[in-house]
mmCIF file with all atom_site columns, C-alpha atoms in Angstrom:
data_model
loop_
_atom_site.group_PDB
_atom_site.id
_atom_site.type_symbol
_atom_site.label_atom_id
_atom_site.label_alt_id
_atom_site.label_comp_id
_atom_site.label_asym_id
_atom_site.label_entity_id
_atom_site.label_seq_id
_atom_site.pdbx_PDB_ins_code
_atom_site.Cartn_x
_atom_site.Cartn_y
_atom_site.Cartn_z
_atom_site.occupancy
_atom_site.B_iso_or_equiv
_atom_site.pdbx_formal_charge
_atom_site.auth_seq_id
_atom_site.auth_comp_id
_atom_site.auth_asym_id
_atom_site.auth_atom_id
_atom_site.pdbx_PDB_model_num
ATOM 1   C CA . UNK A 1 1   ? -65.050 12.201 21.655 1.00 59.00 ? 227 UNK A CA 1
ATOM 2   C CA . UNK A 1 2   ? -61.963 10.254 22.665 1.00 78.00 ? 228 UNK A CA 1
ATOM 3   C CA . UNK A 1 3   ? -59.640 10.497 19.694 1.00 90.00 ? 229 UNK A CA 1
ATOM 4   C CA . UNK A 1 4   ? -56.289 8.677  19.791 1.00 95.00 ? 230 UNK A CA 1
ATOM 5   C CA . UNK A 1 5   ? -53.908 8.461  16.843 1.00 96.00 ? 231 UNK A CA 1
ATOM 6   C CA . UNK A 1 6   ? -50.798 6.320  17.047 1.00 96.00 ? 232 UNK A CA 1
ATOM 7   C CA . UNK A 1 7   ? -47.529 6.088  15.173 1.00 96.00 ? 233 UNK A CA 1
ATOM 8   C CA . UNK A 1 8   ? -44.153 4.512  15.829 1.00 95.00 ? 234 UNK A CA 1
ATOM 9   C CA . UNK A 1 9   ? -42.955 6.544  18.839 1.00 97.00 ? 235 UNK A CA 1
ATOM 10  C CA . UNK A 1 10  ? -45.894 8.778  19.681 1.00 98.00 ? 236 UNK A CA 1
ATOM 11  C CA . UNK A 1 11  ? -49.546 8.966  20.589 1.00 97.00 ? 237 UNK A CA 1
ATOM 12  C CA . UNK A 1 12  ? -51.725 11.911 19.594 1.00 98.00 ? 238 UNK A CA 1
ATOM 13  C CA . UNK A 1 13  ? -54.498 12.181 22.174 1.00 97.00 ? 239 UNK A CA 1
ATOM 14  C CA . UNK A 1 14  ? -57.256 14.528 23.262 1.00 96.00 ? 240 UNK A CA 1
ATOM 15  C CA . UNK A 1 15  ? -56.317 16.837 26.110 1.00 95.00 ? 241 UNK A CA 1
ATOM 16  C CA . UNK A 1 16  ? -57.407 16.143 29.668 1.00 95.00 ? 242 UNK A CA 1
ATOM 17  C CA . UNK A 1 17  ? -57.900 18.942 32.215 1.00 94.00 ? 243 UNK A CA 1
ATOM 18  C CA . UNK A 1 18  ? -54.808 17.875 34.130 1.00 95.00 ? 244 UNK A CA 1
ATOM 19  C CA . UNK A 1 19  ? -52.663 18.364 30.988 1.00 95.00 ? 245 UNK A CA 1
ATOM 20  C CA . UNK A 1 20  ? -52.864 22.137 31.558 1.00 95.00 ? 246 UNK A CA 1
ATOM 21  C CA . UNK A 1 21  ? -49.907 22.024 33.955 1.00 94.00 ? 247 UNK A CA 1
ATOM 22  C CA . UNK A 1 22  ? -47.666 20.255 31.441 1.00 95.00 ? 248 UNK A CA 1
ATOM 23  C CA . UNK A 1 23  ? -48.756 22.534 28.579 1.00 94.00 ? 249 UNK A CA 1
ATOM 24  C CA . UNK A 1 24  ? -48.069 25.628 30.676 1.00 92.00 ? 250 UNK A CA 1
ATOM 25  C CA . UNK A 1 25  ? -44.657 24.225 31.604 1.00 92.00 ? 251 UNK A CA 1
ATOM 26  C CA . UNK A 1 26  ? -43.738 23.486 27.964 1.00 93.00 ? 252 UNK A CA 1
ATOM 27  C CA . UNK A 1 27  ? -45.243 26.656 26.482 1.00 92.00 ? 253 UNK A CA 1
ATOM 28  C CA . UNK A 1 28  ? -43.654 28.977 29.037 1.00 88.00 ? 254 UNK A CA 1
ATOM 29  C CA . UNK A 1 29  ? -40.559 29.415 26.883 1.00 88.00 ? 255 UNK A CA 1
ATOM 30  C CA . UNK A 1 30  ? -39.255 32.611 25.358 1.00 85.00 ? 256 UNK A CA 1
ATOM 31  C CA . UNK A 1 31  ? -37.976 30.921 22.184 1.00 85.00 ? 257 UNK A CA 1
ATOM 32  C CA . UNK A 1 32  ? -41.414 29.392 21.537 1.00 84.00 ? 258 UNK A CA 1
ATOM 33  C CA . UNK A 1 33  ? -43.118 32.718 22.193 1.00 82.00 ? 259 UNK A CA 1
ATOM 34  C CA . UNK A 1 34  ? -40.668 34.354 19.788 1.00 82.00 ? 260 UNK A CA 1
ATOM 35  C CA . UNK A 1 35  ? -41.563 32.090 16.833 1.00 84.00 ? 261 UNK A CA 1
ATOM 36  C CA . UNK A 1 36  ? -45.197 31.247 17.577 1.00 82.00 ? 262 UNK A CA 1
ATOM 37  C CA . UNK A 1 37  ? -46.551 34.346 19.242 1.00 81.00 ? 263 UNK A CA 1
ATOM 38  C CA . UNK A 1 38  ? -47.569 32.441 22.368 1.00 83.00 ? 264 UNK A CA 1
ATOM 39  C CA . UNK A 1 39  ? -48.080 34.612 25.443 1.00 81.00 ? 265 UNK A CA 1
ATOM 40  C CA . UNK A 1 40  ? -45.010 34.906 27.650 1.00 83.00 ? 266 UNK A CA 1
ATOM 41  C CA . UNK A 1 41  ? -45.022 34.185 30.474 1.00 86.00 ? 267 UNK A CA 1
ATOM 42  C CA . UNK A 1 42  ? -47.467 31.380 29.654 1.00 87.00 ? 268 UNK A CA 1
ATOM 43  C CA . UNK A 1 43  ? -49.639 30.969 32.756 1.00 90.00 ? 269 UNK A CA 1
ATOM 44  C CA . UNK A 1 44  ? -51.630 27.913 33.825 1.00 92.00 ? 270 UNK A CA 1
ATOM 45  C CA . UNK A 1 45  ? -54.973 29.704 33.383 1.00 92.00 ? 271 UNK A CA 1
ATOM 46  C CA . UNK A 1 46  ? -54.222 30.232 29.663 1.00 91.00 ? 272 UNK A CA 1
ATOM 47  C CA . UNK A 1 47  ? -53.709 26.481 29.230 1.00 92.00 ? 273 UNK A CA 1
ATOM 48  C CA . UNK A 1 48  ? -56.823 25.672 31.290 1.00 95.00 ? 274 UNK A CA 1
ATOM 49  C CA . UNK A 1 49  ? -59.031 28.005 29.233 1.00 94.00 ? 275 UNK A CA 1
ATOM 50  C CA . UNK A 1 50  ? -57.646 26.638 25.959 1.00 91.00 ? 276 UNK A CA 1
ATOM 51  C CA . UNK A 1 51  ? -58.169 23.011 27.003 1.00 95.00 ? 277 UNK A CA 1
ATOM 52  C CA . UNK A 1 52  ? -61.711 23.758 28.216 1.00 94.00 ? 278 UNK A CA 1
ATOM 53  C CA . UNK A 1 53  ? -62.769 24.809 24.687 1.00 93.00 ? 279 UNK A CA 1
ATOM 54  C CA . UNK A 1 54  ? -61.481 21.687 22.978 1.00 94.00 ? 280 UNK A CA 1
ATOM 55  C CA . UNK A 1 55  ? -64.154 19.012 23.532 1.00 92.00 ? 281 UNK A CA 1
ATOM 56  C CA . UNK A 1 56  ? -66.772 21.171 21.821 1.00 93.00 ? 282 UNK A CA 1
ATOM 57  C CA . UNK A 1 57  ? -64.454 21.968 18.882 1.00 94.00 ? 283 UNK A CA 1
ATOM 58  C CA . UNK A 1 58  ? -63.768 18.262 18.338 1.00 94.00 ? 284 UNK A CA 1
ATOM 59  C CA . UNK A 1 59  ? -67.448 17.339 18.723 1.00 93.00 ? 285 UNK A CA 1
ATOM 60  C CA . UNK A 1 60  ? -68.373 19.934 16.080 1.00 94.00 ? 286 UNK A CA 1
ATOM 61  C CA . UNK A 1 61  ? -65.585 18.743 13.753 1.00 94.00 ? 287 UNK A CA 1
ATOM 62  C CA . UNK A 1 62  ? -64.097 22.247 13.636 1.00 95.00 ? 288 UNK A CA 1
ATOM 63  C CA . UNK A 1 63  ? -60.725 21.511 15.179 1.00 97.00 ? 289 UNK A CA 1
ATOM 64  C CA . UNK A 1 64  ? -58.803 18.505 16.462 1.00 97.00 ? 290 UNK A CA 1
ATOM 65  C CA . UNK A 1 65  ? -56.253 19.713 19.059 1.00 97.00 ? 291 UNK A CA 1
ATOM 66  C CA . UNK A 1 66  ? -54.176 16.815 20.372 1.00 97.00 ? 292 UNK A CA 1
ATOM 67  C CA . UNK A 1 67  ? -51.273 16.243 22.712 1.00 97.00 ? 293 UNK A CA 1
ATOM 68  C CA . UNK A 1 68  ? -48.103 14.695 21.315 1.00 98.00 ? 294 UNK A CA 1
ATOM 69  C CA . UNK A 1 69  ? -47.028 12.021 23.796 1.00 98.00 ? 295 UNK A CA 1
ATOM 70  C CA . UNK A 1 70  ? -43.775 10.073 23.736 1.00 97.00 ? 296 UNK A CA 1
ATOM 71  C CA . UNK A 1 71  ? -44.993 6.486  24.184 1.00 97.00 ? 297 UNK A CA 1
ATOM 72  C CA . UNK A 1 72  ? -41.809 5.319  25.911 1.00 95.00 ? 298 UNK A CA 1
ATOM 73  C CA . UNK A 1 73  ? -41.662 7.952  28.659 1.00 94.00 ? 299 UNK A CA 1
ATOM 74  C CA . UNK A 1 74  ? -45.438 8.647  28.626 1.00 95.00 ? 300 UNK A CA 1
ATOM 75  C CA . UNK A 1 75  ? -44.874 12.391 28.616 1.00 96.00 ? 301 UNK A CA 1
ATOM 76  C CA . UNK A 1 76  ? -46.383 15.234 26.598 1.00 97.00 ? 302 UNK A CA 1
ATOM 77  C CA . UNK A 1 77  ? -43.711 16.765 24.357 1.00 97.00 ? 303 UNK A CA 1
ATOM 78  C CA . UNK A 1 78  ? -45.905 19.132 22.327 1.00 96.00 ? 304 UNK A CA 1
ATOM 79  C CA . UNK A 1 79  ? -49.237 19.711 20.626 1.00 97.00 ? 305 UNK A CA 1
ATOM 80  C CA . UNK A 1 80  ? -50.686 19.435 17.147 1.00 98.00 ? 306 UNK A CA 1
ATOM 81  C CA . UNK A 1 81  ? -54.017 20.457 15.693 1.00 97.00 ? 307 UNK A CA 1
ATOM 82  C CA . UNK A 1 82  ? -55.884 20.521 12.447 1.00 98.00 ? 308 UNK A CA 1
ATOM 83  C CA . UNK A 1 83  ? -58.521 23.248 12.000 1.00 98.00 ? 309 UNK A CA 1
ATOM 84  C CA . UNK A 1 84  ? -61.130 22.167 9.484  1.00 98.00 ? 310 UNK A CA 1
ATOM 85  C CA . UNK A 1 85  ? -62.677 24.481 6.895  1.00 98.00 ? 311 UNK A CA 1
ATOM 86  C CA . UNK A 1 86  ? -65.657 22.335 5.858  1.00 95.00 ? 312 UNK A CA 1
ATOM 87  C CA . UNK A 1 87  ? -66.856 24.798 3.209  1.00 97.00 ? 313 UNK A CA 1
ATOM 88  C CA . UNK A 1 88  ? -63.576 24.424 1.303  1.00 98.00 ? 314 UNK A CA 1
ATOM 89  C CA . UNK A 1 89  ? -62.775 20.861 2.441  1.00 98.00 ? 315 UNK A CA 1
ATOM 90  C CA . UNK A 1 90  ? -59.344 21.758 3.745  1.00 98.00 ? 316 UNK A CA 1
ATOM 91  C CA . UNK A 1 91  ? -57.516 21.839 7.045  1.00 98.00 ? 317 UNK A CA 1
ATOM 92  C CA . UNK A 1 92  ? -54.923 24.099 8.609  1.00 98.00 ? 318 UNK A CA 1
ATOM 93  C CA . UNK A 1 93  ? -52.187 22.256 10.445 1.00 98.00 ? 319 UNK A CA 1
ATOM 94  C CA . UNK A 1 94  ? -50.548 23.801 13.496 1.00 97.00 ? 320 UNK A CA 1
ATOM 95  C CA . UNK A 1 95  ? -48.083 22.340 15.961 1.00 97.00 ? 321 UNK A CA 1
ATOM 96  C CA . UNK A 1 96  ? -45.347 23.095 18.430 1.00 95.00 ? 322 UNK A CA 1
ATOM 97  C CA . UNK A 1 97  ? -42.841 21.027 20.361 1.00 95.00 ? 323 UNK A CA 1
ATOM 98  C CA . UNK A 1 98  ? -41.441 21.874 23.798 1.00 94.00 ? 324 UNK A CA 1
ATOM 99  C CA . UNK A 1 99  ? -37.934 23.364 23.593 1.00 92.00 ? 325 UNK A CA 1
ATOM 100 C CA . UNK A 1 100 ? -36.236 20.400 25.320 1.00 93.00 ? 326 UNK A CA 1
ATOM 101 C CA . UNK A 1 101 ? -37.581 18.077 22.607 1.00 95.00 ? 327 UNK A CA 1
ATOM 102 C CA . UNK A 1 102 ? -36.547 20.005 19.476 1.00 93.00 ? 328 UNK A CA 1
ATOM 103 C CA . UNK A 1 103 ? -34.579 18.102 16.852 1.00 94.00 ? 329 UNK A CA 1
ATOM 104 C CA . UNK A 1 104 ? -35.746 14.659 17.953 1.00 96.00 ? 330 UNK A CA 1
ATOM 105 C CA . UNK A 1 105 ? -38.230 13.982 15.133 1.00 96.00 ? 331 UNK A CA 1
ATOM 106 C CA . UNK A 1 106 ? -41.412 14.429 17.181 1.00 98.00 ? 332 UNK A CA 1
ATOM 107 C CA . UNK A 1 107 ? -42.801 17.180 14.932 1.00 97.00 ? 333 UNK A CA 1
ATOM 108 C CA . UNK A 1 108 ? -42.207 15.193 11.738 1.00 97.00 ? 334 UNK A CA 1
ATOM 109 C CA . UNK A 1 109 ? -43.820 12.071 13.149 1.00 98.00 ? 335 UNK A CA 1
ATOM 110 C CA . UNK A 1 110 ? -46.824 13.990 14.486 1.00 98.00 ? 336 UNK A CA 1
ATOM 111 C CA . UNK A 1 111 ? -47.265 15.967 11.243 1.00 98.00 ? 337 UNK A CA 1
ATOM 112 C CA . UNK A 1 112 ? -47.180 12.785 9.153  1.00 98.00 ? 338 UNK A CA 1
ATOM 113 C CA . UNK A 1 113 ? -49.769 11.080 11.377 1.00 98.00 ? 339 UNK A CA 1
ATOM 114 C CA . UNK A 1 114 ? -52.019 14.155 11.331 1.00 98.00 ? 340 UNK A CA 1
ATOM 115 C CA . UNK A 1 115 ? -51.758 14.350 7.526  1.00 98.00 ? 341 UNK A CA 1
ATOM 116 C CA . UNK A 1 116 ? -52.926 10.735 7.345  1.00 97.00 ? 342 UNK A CA 1
ATOM 117 C CA . UNK A 1 117 ? -55.816 11.545 9.690  1.00 97.00 ? 343 UNK A CA 1
ATOM 118 C CA . UNK A 1 118 ? -56.776 14.592 7.617  1.00 98.00 ? 344 UNK A CA 1
ATOM 119 C CA . UNK A 1 119 ? -56.785 12.863 4.249  1.00 98.00 ? 345 UNK A CA 1
ATOM 120 C CA . UNK A 1 120 ? -57.905 9.335  5.162  1.00 96.00 ? 346 UNK A CA 1
ATOM 121 C CA . UNK A 1 121 ? -60.308 9.888  8.067  1.00 96.00 ? 347 UNK A CA 1
ATOM 122 C CA . UNK A 1 122 ? -61.525 13.461 7.513  1.00 97.00 ? 348 UNK A CA 1
ATOM 123 C CA . UNK A 1 123 ? -61.446 13.143 3.689  1.00 97.00 ? 349 UNK A CA 1
ATOM 124 C CA . UNK A 1 124 ? -59.931 16.588 3.237  1.00 98.00 ? 350 UNK A CA 1
ATOM 125 C CA . UNK A 1 125 ? -58.788 17.729 -0.202 1.00 98.00 ? 351 UNK A CA 1
ATOM 126 C CA . UNK A 1 126 ? -55.990 19.960 1.072  1.00 98.00 ? 352 UNK A CA 1
ATOM 127 C CA . UNK A 1 127 ? -53.955 20.499 4.215  1.00 98.00 ? 353 UNK A CA 1
ATOM 128 C CA . UNK A 1 128 ? -52.027 23.715 4.599  1.00 98.00 ? 354 UNK A CA 1
ATOM 129 C CA . UNK A 1 129 ? -49.689 25.177 7.195  1.00 98.00 ? 355 UNK A CA 1
ATOM 130 C CA . UNK A 1 130 ? -47.733 28.344 7.755  1.00 97.00 ? 356 UNK A CA 1
ATOM 131 C CA . UNK A 1 131 ? -44.457 29.120 9.476  1.00 96.00 ? 357 UNK A CA 1
ATOM 132 C CA . UNK A 1 132 ? -42.562 32.289 10.269 1.00 95.00 ? 358 UNK A CA 1
ATOM 133 C CA . UNK A 1 133 ? -40.010 32.492 7.429  1.00 97.00 ? 359 UNK A CA 1
ATOM 134 C CA . UNK A 1 134 ? -37.065 32.357 9.856  1.00 95.00 ? 360 UNK A CA 1
ATOM 135 C CA . UNK A 1 135 ? -38.415 29.168 11.504 1.00 95.00 ? 361 UNK A CA 1
ATOM 136 C CA . UNK A 1 136 ? -36.194 26.909 9.401  1.00 95.00 ? 362 UNK A CA 1
ATOM 137 C CA . UNK A 1 137 ? -36.821 23.805 11.545 1.00 94.00 ? 363 UNK A CA 1
ATOM 138 C CA . UNK A 1 138 ? -40.587 23.972 11.048 1.00 96.00 ? 364 UNK A CA 1
ATOM 139 C CA . UNK A 1 139 ? -40.176 24.620 7.323  1.00 97.00 ? 365 UNK A CA 1
ATOM 140 C CA . UNK A 1 140 ? -37.963 21.517 7.042  1.00 97.00 ? 366 UNK A CA 1
ATOM 141 C CA . UNK A 1 141 ? -40.608 19.445 8.849  1.00 97.00 ? 367 UNK A CA 1
ATOM 142 C CA . UNK A 1 142 ? -43.272 20.575 6.376  1.00 98.00 ? 368 UNK A CA 1
ATOM 143 C CA . UNK A 1 143 ? -41.116 20.035 3.288  1.00 98.00 ? 369 UNK A CA 1
ATOM 144 C CA . UNK A 1 144 ? -40.011 16.598 4.519  1.00 97.00 ? 370 UNK A CA 1
ATOM 145 C CA . UNK A 1 145 ? -43.696 15.700 4.929  1.00 97.00 ? 371 UNK A CA 1
ATOM 146 C CA . UNK A 1 146 ? -44.469 16.557 1.302  1.00 97.00 ? 372 UNK A CA 1
ATOM 147 C CA . UNK A 1 147 ? -45.769 20.121 1.656  1.00 98.00 ? 373 UNK A CA 1
ATOM 148 C CA . UNK A 1 148 ? -44.946 22.543 -1.135 1.00 98.00 ? 374 UNK A CA 1
ATOM 149 C CA . UNK A 1 149 ? -44.261 26.199 -0.536 1.00 98.00 ? 375 UNK A CA 1
ATOM 150 C CA . UNK A 1 150 ? -47.112 28.200 -2.016 1.00 98.00 ? 376 UNK A CA 1
ATOM 151 C CA . UNK A 1 151 ? -45.831 31.647 -1.192 1.00 98.00 ? 377 UNK A CA 1
ATOM 152 C CA . UNK A 1 152 ? -44.624 34.170 1.339  1.00 98.00 ? 378 UNK A CA 1
ATOM 153 C CA . UNK A 1 153 ? -46.912 36.634 3.072  1.00 98.00 ? 379 UNK A CA 1
ATOM 154 C CA . UNK A 1 154 ? -44.657 39.619 3.641  1.00 98.00 ? 380 UNK A CA 1
ATOM 155 C CA . UNK A 1 155 ? -44.699 41.254 7.084  1.00 97.00 ? 381 UNK A CA 1
ATOM 156 C CA . UNK A 1 156 ? -47.813 39.204 7.846  1.00 96.00 ? 382 UNK A CA 1
ATOM 157 C CA . UNK A 1 157 ? -47.419 38.669 11.583 1.00 93.00 ? 383 UNK A CA 1
ATOM 158 C CA . UNK A 1 158 ? -46.440 41.087 14.331 1.00 90.00 ? 384 UNK A CA 1
ATOM 159 C CA . UNK A 1 159 ? -44.263 39.262 16.859 1.00 86.00 ? 385 UNK A CA 1
ATOM 160 C CA . UNK A 1 160 ? -42.487 41.118 19.652 1.00 82.00 ? 386 UNK A CA 1
ATOM 161 C CA . UNK A 1 161 ? -42.864 44.458 17.860 1.00 87.00 ? 387 UNK A CA 1
ATOM 162 C CA . UNK A 1 162 ? -41.392 43.096 14.613 1.00 91.00 ? 388 UNK A CA 1
ATOM 163 C CA . UNK A 1 163 ? -43.331 42.373 11.429 1.00 96.00 ? 389 UNK A CA 1
ATOM 164 C CA . UNK A 1 164 ? -42.456 38.858 10.316 1.00 95.00 ? 390 UNK A CA 1
ATOM 165 C CA . UNK A 1 165 ? -42.764 37.230 6.907  1.00 97.00 ? 391 UNK A CA 1
ATOM 166 C CA . UNK A 1 166 ? -44.816 34.029 6.907  1.00 97.00 ? 392 UNK A CA 1
ATOM 167 C CA . UNK A 1 167 ? -44.288 31.147 4.468  1.00 98.00 ? 393 UNK A CA 1
ATOM 168 C CA . UNK A 1 168 ? -47.405 29.206 3.452  1.00 98.00 ? 394 UNK A CA 1
ATOM 169 C CA . UNK A 1 169 ? -47.270 25.527 2.512  1.00 98.00 ? 395 UNK A CA 1
ATOM 170 C CA . UNK A 1 170 ? -49.867 23.188 1.040  1.00 98.00 ? 396 UNK A CA 1
ATOM 171 C CA . UNK A 1 171 ? -50.336 19.489 0.436  1.00 98.00 ? 397 UNK A CA 1
ATOM 172 C CA . UNK A 1 172 ? -53.085 18.182 -1.844 1.00 98.00 ? 398 UNK A CA 1
ATOM 173 C CA . UNK A 1 173 ? -54.861 14.867 -1.331 1.00 97.00 ? 399 UNK A CA 1
ATOM 174 C CA . UNK A 1 174 ? -54.001 13.756 -4.893 1.00 96.00 ? 400 UNK A CA 1
ATOM 175 C CA . UNK A 1 175 ? -50.275 14.324 -4.227 1.00 96.00 ? 401 UNK A CA 1
ATOM 176 C CA . UNK A 1 176 ? -50.480 12.541 -0.864 1.00 95.00 ? 402 UNK A CA 1
ATOM 177 C CA . UNK A 1 177 ? -52.284 9.504  -2.354 1.00 90.00 ? 403 UNK A CA 1
ATOM 178 C CA . UNK A 1 178 ? -49.528 9.161  -4.999 1.00 84.00 ? 404 UNK A CA 1
#
């Protein structure tokens, strides 16, 4: 499946094998590892293995992992995915932006386009996301996109030998349609 979603400044596109180098370059960042739990150092083989699984996930409608590409410079700046729970008609949103591109609105634009895809094209009833409680930037992105905080999972994730609280956010189709 060749899925491409477009918005004002970005394209969300399926990964190609050659994208592994760019993903490894972007993901190999200590700050990202610290808030997302990505492996560090992030090696090329990790990216290659991850990308290799994606066509089947998309084909099965289980997950839609996409690159976030700046249309002007034609460069990958991050990734976004929605993992579909068909039994409960909901999707889990996940995303990250390369450190050099933080604070430029890429996450917000990608999240808003993926929300539209989830509700309009996948017909989901709910989209949810989580963020480490200290990841204020990601929380702002979610709140700005209409997500409501549904709770905090205390000491829910072990990152770098520290138990981290995780905030959970949800957006319902009925609230999005309004």
